[in-house]
Short mmCIF file of C-alpha atoms in Angstrom, two decimals:
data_model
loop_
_atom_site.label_atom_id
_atom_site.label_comp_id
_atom_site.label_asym_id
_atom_site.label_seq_id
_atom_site.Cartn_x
_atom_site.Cartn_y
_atom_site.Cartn_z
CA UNK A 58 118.14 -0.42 -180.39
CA UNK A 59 119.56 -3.63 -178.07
CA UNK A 60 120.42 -6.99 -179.63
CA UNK A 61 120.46 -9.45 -176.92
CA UNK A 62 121.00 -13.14 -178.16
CA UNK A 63 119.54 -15.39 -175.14
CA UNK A 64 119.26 -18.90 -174.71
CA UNK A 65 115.53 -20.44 -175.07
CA UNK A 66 115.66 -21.26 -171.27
CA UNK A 67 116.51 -17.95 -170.06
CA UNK A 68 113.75 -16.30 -172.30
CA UNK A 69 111.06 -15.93 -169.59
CA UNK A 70 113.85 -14.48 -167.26
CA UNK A 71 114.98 -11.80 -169.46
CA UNK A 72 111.33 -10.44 -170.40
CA UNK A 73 110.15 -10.42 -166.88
CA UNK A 74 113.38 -8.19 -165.62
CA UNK A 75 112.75 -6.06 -168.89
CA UNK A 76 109.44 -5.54 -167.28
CA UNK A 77 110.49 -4.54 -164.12
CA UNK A 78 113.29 -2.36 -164.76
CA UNK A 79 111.19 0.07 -166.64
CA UNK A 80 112.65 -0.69 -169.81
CA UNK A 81 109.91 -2.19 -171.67
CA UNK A 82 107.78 0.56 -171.12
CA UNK A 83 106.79 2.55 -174.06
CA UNK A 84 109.27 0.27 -175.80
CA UNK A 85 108.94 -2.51 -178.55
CA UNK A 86 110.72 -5.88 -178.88
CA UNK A 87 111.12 -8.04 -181.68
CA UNK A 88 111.85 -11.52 -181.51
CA UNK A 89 114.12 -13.46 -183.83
CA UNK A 90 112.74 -16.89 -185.45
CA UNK A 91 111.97 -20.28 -184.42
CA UNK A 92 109.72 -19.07 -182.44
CA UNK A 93 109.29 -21.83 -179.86
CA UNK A 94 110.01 -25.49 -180.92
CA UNK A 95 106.62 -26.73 -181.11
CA UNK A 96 102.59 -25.23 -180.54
CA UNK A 97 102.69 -25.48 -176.99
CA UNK A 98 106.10 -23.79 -176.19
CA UNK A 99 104.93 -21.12 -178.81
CA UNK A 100 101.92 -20.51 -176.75
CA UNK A 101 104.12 -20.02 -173.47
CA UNK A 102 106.43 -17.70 -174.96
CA UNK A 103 103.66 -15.47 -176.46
CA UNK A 104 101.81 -15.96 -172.86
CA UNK A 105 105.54 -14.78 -171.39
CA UNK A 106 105.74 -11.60 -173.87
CA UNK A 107 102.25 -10.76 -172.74
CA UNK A 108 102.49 -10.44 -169.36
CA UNK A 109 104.72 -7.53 -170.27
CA UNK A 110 104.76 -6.30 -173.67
CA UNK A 111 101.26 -5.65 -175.48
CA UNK A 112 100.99 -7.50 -178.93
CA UNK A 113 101.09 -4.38 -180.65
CA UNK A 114 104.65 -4.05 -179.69
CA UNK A 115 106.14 -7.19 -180.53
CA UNK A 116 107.55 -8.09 -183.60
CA UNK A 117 108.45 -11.76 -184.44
CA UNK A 118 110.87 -11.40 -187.14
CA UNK A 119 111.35 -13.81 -190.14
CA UNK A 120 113.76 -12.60 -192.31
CA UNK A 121 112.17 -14.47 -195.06
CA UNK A 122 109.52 -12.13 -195.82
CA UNK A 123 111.86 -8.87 -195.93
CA UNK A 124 112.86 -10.64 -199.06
CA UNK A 125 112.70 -8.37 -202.24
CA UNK A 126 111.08 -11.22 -204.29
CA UNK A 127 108.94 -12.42 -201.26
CA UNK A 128 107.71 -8.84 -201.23
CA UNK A 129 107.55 -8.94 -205.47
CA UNK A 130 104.95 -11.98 -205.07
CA UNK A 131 102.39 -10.43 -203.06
CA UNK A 132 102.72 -7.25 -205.19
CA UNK A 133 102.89 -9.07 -208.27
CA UNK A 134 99.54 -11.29 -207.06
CA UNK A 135 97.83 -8.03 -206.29
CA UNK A 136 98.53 -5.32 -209.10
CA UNK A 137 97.51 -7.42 -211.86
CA UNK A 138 94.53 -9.41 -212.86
CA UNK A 139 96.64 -12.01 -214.92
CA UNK A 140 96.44 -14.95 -212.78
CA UNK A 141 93.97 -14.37 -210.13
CA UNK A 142 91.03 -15.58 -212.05
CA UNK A 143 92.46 -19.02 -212.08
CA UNK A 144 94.68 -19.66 -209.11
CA UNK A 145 92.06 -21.26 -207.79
CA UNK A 146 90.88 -25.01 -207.25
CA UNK A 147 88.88 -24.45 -210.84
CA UNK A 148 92.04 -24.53 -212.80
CA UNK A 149 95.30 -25.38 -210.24
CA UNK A 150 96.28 -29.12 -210.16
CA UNK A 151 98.48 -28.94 -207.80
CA UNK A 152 101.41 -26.18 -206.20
CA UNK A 153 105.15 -26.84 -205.18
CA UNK A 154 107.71 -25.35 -203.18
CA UNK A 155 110.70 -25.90 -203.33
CA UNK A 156 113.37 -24.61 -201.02
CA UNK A 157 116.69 -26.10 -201.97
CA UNK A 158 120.05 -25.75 -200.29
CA UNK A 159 123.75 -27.20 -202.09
CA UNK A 160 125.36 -27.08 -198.88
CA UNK A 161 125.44 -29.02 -195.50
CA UNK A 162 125.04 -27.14 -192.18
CA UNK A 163 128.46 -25.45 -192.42
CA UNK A 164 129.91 -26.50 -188.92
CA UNK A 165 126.24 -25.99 -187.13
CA UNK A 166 125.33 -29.10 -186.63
CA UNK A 167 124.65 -28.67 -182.89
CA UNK A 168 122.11 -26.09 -183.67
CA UNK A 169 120.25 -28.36 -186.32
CA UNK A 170 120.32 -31.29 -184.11
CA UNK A 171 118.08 -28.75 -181.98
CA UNK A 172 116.02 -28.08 -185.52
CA UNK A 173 115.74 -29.76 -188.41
CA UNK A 174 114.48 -28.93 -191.59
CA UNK A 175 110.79 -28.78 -190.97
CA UNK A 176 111.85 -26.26 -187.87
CA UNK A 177 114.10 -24.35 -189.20
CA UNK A 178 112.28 -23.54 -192.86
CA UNK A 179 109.56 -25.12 -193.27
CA UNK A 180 107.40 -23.99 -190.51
CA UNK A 181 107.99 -20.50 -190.78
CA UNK A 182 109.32 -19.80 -194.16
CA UNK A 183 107.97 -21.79 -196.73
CA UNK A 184 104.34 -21.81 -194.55
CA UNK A 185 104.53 -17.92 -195.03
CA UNK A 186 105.32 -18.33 -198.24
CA UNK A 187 102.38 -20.70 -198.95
CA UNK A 188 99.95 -17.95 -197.65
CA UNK A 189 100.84 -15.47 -199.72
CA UNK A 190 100.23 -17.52 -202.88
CA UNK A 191 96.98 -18.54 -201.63
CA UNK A 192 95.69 -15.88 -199.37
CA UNK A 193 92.40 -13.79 -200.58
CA UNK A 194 93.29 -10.07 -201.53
CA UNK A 195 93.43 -7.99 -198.50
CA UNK A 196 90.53 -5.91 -197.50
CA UNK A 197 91.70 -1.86 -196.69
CA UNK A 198 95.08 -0.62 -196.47
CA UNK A 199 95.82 -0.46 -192.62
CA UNK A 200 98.82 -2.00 -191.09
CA UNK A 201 96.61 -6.07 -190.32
CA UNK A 202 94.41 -6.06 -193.52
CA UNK A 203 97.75 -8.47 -195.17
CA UNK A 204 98.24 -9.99 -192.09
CA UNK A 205 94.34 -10.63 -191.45
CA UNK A 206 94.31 -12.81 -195.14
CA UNK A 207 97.38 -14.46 -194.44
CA UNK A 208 96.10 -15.58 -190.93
CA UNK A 209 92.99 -16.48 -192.16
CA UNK A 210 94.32 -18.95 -194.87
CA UNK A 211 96.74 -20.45 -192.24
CA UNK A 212 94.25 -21.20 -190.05
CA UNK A 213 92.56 -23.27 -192.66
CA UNK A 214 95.41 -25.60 -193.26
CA UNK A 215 94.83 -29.12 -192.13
CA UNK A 216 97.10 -30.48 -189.88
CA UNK A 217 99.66 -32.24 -192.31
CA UNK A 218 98.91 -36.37 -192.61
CA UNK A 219 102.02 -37.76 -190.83
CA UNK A 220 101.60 -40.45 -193.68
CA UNK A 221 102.29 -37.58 -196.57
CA UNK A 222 105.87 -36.60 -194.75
CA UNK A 223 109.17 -37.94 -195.59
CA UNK A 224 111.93 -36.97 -194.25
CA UNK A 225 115.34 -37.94 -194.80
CA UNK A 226 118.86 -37.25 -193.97
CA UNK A 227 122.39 -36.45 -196.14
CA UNK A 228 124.68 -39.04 -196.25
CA UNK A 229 127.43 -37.66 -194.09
CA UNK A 230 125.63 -35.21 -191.59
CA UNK A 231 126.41 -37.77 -189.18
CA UNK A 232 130.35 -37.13 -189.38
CA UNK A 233 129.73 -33.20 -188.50
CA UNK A 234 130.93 -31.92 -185.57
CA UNK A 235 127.62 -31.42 -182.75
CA UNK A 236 125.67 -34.22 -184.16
CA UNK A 237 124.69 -37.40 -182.56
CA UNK A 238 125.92 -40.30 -183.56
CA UNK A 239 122.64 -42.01 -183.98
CA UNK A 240 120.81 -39.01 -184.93
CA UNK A 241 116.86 -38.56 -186.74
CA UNK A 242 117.18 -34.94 -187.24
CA UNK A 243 115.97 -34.69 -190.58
CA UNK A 244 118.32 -32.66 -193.31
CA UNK A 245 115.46 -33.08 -196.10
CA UNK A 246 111.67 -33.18 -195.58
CA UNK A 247 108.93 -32.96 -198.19
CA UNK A 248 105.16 -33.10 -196.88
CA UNK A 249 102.03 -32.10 -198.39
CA UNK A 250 99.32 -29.34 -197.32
CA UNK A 251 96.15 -28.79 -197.98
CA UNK A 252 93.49 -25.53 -197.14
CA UNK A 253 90.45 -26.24 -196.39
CA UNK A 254 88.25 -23.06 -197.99
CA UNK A 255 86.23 -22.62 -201.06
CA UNK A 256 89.58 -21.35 -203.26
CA UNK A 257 91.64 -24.38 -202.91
CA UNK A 258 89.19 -27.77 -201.80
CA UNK A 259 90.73 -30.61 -202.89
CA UNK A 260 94.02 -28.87 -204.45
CA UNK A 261 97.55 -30.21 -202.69
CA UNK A 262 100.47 -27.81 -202.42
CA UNK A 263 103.51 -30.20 -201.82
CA UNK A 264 106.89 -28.69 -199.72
CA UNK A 265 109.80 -29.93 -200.26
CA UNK A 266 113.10 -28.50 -198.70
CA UNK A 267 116.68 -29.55 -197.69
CA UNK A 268 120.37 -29.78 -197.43
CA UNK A 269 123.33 -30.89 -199.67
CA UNK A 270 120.30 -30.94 -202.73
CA UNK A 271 121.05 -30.54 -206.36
CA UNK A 272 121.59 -26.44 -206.10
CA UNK A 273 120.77 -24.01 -204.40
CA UNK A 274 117.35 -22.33 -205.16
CA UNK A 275 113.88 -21.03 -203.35
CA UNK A 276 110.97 -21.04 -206.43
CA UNK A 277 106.96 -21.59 -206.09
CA UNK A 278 105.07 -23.73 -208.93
CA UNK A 279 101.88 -23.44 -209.63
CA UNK A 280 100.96 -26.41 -212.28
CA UNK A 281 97.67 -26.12 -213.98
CA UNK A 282 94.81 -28.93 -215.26
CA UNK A 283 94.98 -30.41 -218.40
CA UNK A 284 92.38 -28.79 -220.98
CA UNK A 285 88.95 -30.65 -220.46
CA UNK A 286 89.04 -31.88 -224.20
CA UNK A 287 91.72 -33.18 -225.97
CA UNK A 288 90.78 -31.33 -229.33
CA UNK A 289 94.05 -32.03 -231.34
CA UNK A 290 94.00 -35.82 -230.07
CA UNK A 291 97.85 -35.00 -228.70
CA UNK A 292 97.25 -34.37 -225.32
CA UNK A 293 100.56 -32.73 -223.85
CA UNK A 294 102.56 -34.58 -221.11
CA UNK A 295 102.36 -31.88 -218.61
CA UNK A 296 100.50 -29.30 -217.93
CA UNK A 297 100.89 -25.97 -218.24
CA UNK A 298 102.56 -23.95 -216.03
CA UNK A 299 103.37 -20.28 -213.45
CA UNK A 300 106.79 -20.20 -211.55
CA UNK A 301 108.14 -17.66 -209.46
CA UNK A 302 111.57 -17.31 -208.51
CA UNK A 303 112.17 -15.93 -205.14
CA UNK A 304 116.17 -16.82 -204.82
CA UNK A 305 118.83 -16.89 -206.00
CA UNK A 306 119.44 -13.55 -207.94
CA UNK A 307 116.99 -11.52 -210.02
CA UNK A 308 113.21 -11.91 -209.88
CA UNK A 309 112.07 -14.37 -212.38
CA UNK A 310 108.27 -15.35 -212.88
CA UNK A 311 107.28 -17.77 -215.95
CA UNK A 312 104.79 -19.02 -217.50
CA UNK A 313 104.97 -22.42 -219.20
CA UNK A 314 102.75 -23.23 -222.37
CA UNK A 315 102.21 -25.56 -225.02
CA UNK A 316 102.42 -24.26 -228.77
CA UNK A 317 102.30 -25.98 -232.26
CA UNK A 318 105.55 -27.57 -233.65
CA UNK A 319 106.16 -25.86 -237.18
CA UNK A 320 105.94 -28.29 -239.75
CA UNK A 321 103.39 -30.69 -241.82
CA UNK A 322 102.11 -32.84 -238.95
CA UNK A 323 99.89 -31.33 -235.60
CA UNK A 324 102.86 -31.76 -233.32
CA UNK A 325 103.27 -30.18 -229.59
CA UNK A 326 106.04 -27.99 -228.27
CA UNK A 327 106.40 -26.66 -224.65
CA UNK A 328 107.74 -23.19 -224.51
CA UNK A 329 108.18 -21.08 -221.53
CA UNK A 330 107.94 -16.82 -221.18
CA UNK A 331 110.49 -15.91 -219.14
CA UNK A 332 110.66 -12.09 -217.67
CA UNK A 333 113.57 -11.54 -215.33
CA UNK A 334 114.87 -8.61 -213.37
CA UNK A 335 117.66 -7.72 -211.18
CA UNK A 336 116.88 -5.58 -208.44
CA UNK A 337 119.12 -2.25 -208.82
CA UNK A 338 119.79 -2.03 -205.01
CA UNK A 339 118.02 -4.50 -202.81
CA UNK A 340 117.76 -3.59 -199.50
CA UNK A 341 118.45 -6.20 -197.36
CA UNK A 342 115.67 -8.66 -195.45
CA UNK A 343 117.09 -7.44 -191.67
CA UNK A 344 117.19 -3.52 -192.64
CA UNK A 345 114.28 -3.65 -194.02
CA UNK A 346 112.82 -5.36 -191.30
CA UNK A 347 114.69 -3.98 -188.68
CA UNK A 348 113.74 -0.22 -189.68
CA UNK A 349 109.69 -1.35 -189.73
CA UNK A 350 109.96 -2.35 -186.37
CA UNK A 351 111.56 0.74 -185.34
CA UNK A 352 109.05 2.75 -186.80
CA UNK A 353 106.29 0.20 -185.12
CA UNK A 354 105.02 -0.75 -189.38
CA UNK A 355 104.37 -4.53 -188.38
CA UNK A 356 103.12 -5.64 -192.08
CA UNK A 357 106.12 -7.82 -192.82
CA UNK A 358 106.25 -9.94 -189.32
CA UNK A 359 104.36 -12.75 -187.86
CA UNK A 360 101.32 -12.16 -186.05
CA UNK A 361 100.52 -14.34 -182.70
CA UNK A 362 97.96 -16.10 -184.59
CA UNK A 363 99.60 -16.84 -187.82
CA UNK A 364 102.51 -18.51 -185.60
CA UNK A 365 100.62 -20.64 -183.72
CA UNK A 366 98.79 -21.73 -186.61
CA UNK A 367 101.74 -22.57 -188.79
CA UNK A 368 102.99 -25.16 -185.46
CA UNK A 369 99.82 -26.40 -185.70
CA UNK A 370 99.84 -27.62 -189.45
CA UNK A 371 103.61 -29.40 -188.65
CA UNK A 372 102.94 -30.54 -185.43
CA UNK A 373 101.88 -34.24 -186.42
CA UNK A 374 105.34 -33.65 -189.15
CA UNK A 375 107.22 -33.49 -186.22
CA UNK A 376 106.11 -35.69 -183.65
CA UNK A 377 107.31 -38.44 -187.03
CA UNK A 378 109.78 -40.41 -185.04
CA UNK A 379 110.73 -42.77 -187.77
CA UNK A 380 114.41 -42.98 -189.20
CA UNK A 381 114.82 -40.72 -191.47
CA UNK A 382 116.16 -42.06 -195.24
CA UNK A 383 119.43 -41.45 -196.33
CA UNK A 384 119.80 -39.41 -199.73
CA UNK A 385 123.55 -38.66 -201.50
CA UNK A 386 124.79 -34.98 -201.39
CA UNK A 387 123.75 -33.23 -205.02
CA UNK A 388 120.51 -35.14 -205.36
CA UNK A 389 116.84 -34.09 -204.88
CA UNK A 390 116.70 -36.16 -201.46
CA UNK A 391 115.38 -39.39 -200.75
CA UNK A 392 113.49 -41.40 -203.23
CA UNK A 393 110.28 -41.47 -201.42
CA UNK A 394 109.77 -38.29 -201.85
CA UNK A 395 108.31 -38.77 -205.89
CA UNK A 396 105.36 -40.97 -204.05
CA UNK A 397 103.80 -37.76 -202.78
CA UNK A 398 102.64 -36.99 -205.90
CA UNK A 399 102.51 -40.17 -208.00
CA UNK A 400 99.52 -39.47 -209.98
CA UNK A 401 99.84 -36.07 -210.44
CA UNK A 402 101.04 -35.03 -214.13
CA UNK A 403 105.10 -34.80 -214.08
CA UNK A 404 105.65 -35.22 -210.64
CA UNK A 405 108.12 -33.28 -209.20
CA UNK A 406 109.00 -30.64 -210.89
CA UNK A 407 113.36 -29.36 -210.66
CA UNK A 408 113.75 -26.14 -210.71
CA UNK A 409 116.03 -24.50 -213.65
CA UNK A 410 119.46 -23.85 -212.31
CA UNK A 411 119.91 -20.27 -211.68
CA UNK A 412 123.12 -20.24 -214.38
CA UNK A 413 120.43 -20.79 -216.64
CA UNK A 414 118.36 -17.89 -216.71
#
């Protein structure tokens, strides 16, 4: 096993002389993420990797999906009947992600000038994530039938309406060390998706992640529809509710309801079910990953397809050249954010602080 960290520009170099000195033969590489900075340069670097390494041997890692609790959500979506009969555009209003960071950039700010926030986690991780909430159950048990649903579902995202994007910026990036003085490198960006397929026409899953945010927390919500008919004449002010933790800490999935306030009058009570458990040893998202790859299991990576598809839903998110809006550290970001989903029921939704669970 060689680690070689490379810069992007000596990429093509470095495969071709793997090539010819014999040591790619019979040999697989895996390739850490971004992968490429946009759809076209993803397409070169696959075309570079081809021209040596077959696809079966390459293994585009994102650590994201080694997760425990990443790996908890597709098992939990597929070992149990509970929710599958309604996460669909039948019952689902509308889905969030959230993927919220405390903290700044931590003395990197000349890498995230070269990323951003829809680069760096949005694209790959929380796009990943979105498929396996919404991909179709996998057909066989082979090493693609996952990767076939989640590629499938990706490929039916729309291109994201530059008009749906905000992106905004931490008061203070500006003074780290590496960053421009004037720079638009977003810290924050929130955007909305949508699939185009059967399950989920006309049903938007908003994204929302950044820096220097409120805490520090990575959790999917799926809120329901109202009931059709208001038969108590008290019709709740949100809908009900399925969250899924995926970090910090122990898994946590919930499921938010409405129940009748005890006493003389018809009165209405949210109340959430809460089941939560620590993992006894995780094992973490590189040796996990790293160990598949060695043994050539290439469930948990990114497919070519699935790649280039995810660039293609932020591409028009990123070619956004306008300035992004400032936001205070320990807020939710900028205040245009909450207009992605004025007239949806509750709006954004914040996640519970881990300390509270």
């Amino acid at each position: 096993l060689h680690y070689l960290a490379i810069p992007p520009t000596a990429f093509p170099e470095v495969v071709t002389l793997l090539g010819k000195s014999g040591c790619a033969a019979n040999a697989r590489v895996a390739v850490e993420k971004p992968f490429g900075r946009d759809l076209a340069s993803a397409r070169a670097l696959n075309d570079t990797l081809h021209q040596v390494f077959p696809e079966t041997s390459i293994f585009r890692i994102d650590h994201f999906l080694g997760k425990e609790s990443v790996l908890n959500l597709l098992y939990f979506r597929f070992s149990n009947r509970l929710l599958e009969s309604v996460l669909n555009c039948d019952h689902v209003d509308n889905v969030q992600i959230t993927m919220a960071e405390s903290f700044g950039v931590k003395g990197r700010g000349a890498f995230y000038e070269e990323t951003g926030a829809i680069r760096d986690v949005i694209q790959n991780h929380l796009l990943q994530l979105t498929a396996i909430l919404a991909m179709d159950p996998p057909v066989g048990d082979d090493v693609e039938a996952v990767r076939d649903e989640k590629a499938r579902v990706l490929k039916a995202m729309a291109p994201v309406d530059a008009a749906k994007v905000v992106r905004g910026q931490f008061r203070g990036y500006l003074d780290e060390k590496g960053v421009a003085a004037d720079s638009k490198v977003e810290t924050y960006a929130a955007l909305e998706v949508r699939i185009r397929n059967w399950r989920w026409a006309g049903v938007p899953f908003f994204i929302r992640a950044g820096k220097s945010l409120a805490t520090d927390v990575v959790e999917v919500r799926v809120q329901f529809k109202l009931p059709p008919h208001d038969v108590y004449r008290e019709r709740p002010p949100t809908p009900e509710y399925f969250r899924f933790r995926v970090s910090p800490g122990a898994n946590i999935l919930a499921l938010g309801v409405h129940v009748r306030q005890p006493g003389e009058a018809t009165a209405d009570r949210e109340i959430e079910l809460l089941a939560s458990e620590a993992p006894a040893h995780p094992v973490l998202p590189y040796e996990r990953l790293l160990g598949d790859a060695m043994r050539g299991d290439a469930n948990l990576f990114a497919r070519e397809d699935s790649v280039e598809a995810q660039w293609r839903v932020v591409e028009p998110a990123l070619e956004k050249a306008d300035t992004p809006q400032i936001y205070e550290p320990g807020t939710w970001g900028p205040a245009d954010a909450d207009q992605l989903l004025a007239g949806y029921p509750g709006g954004w939704v914040e996640p519970p602080r881990a300390s509270t669970e």
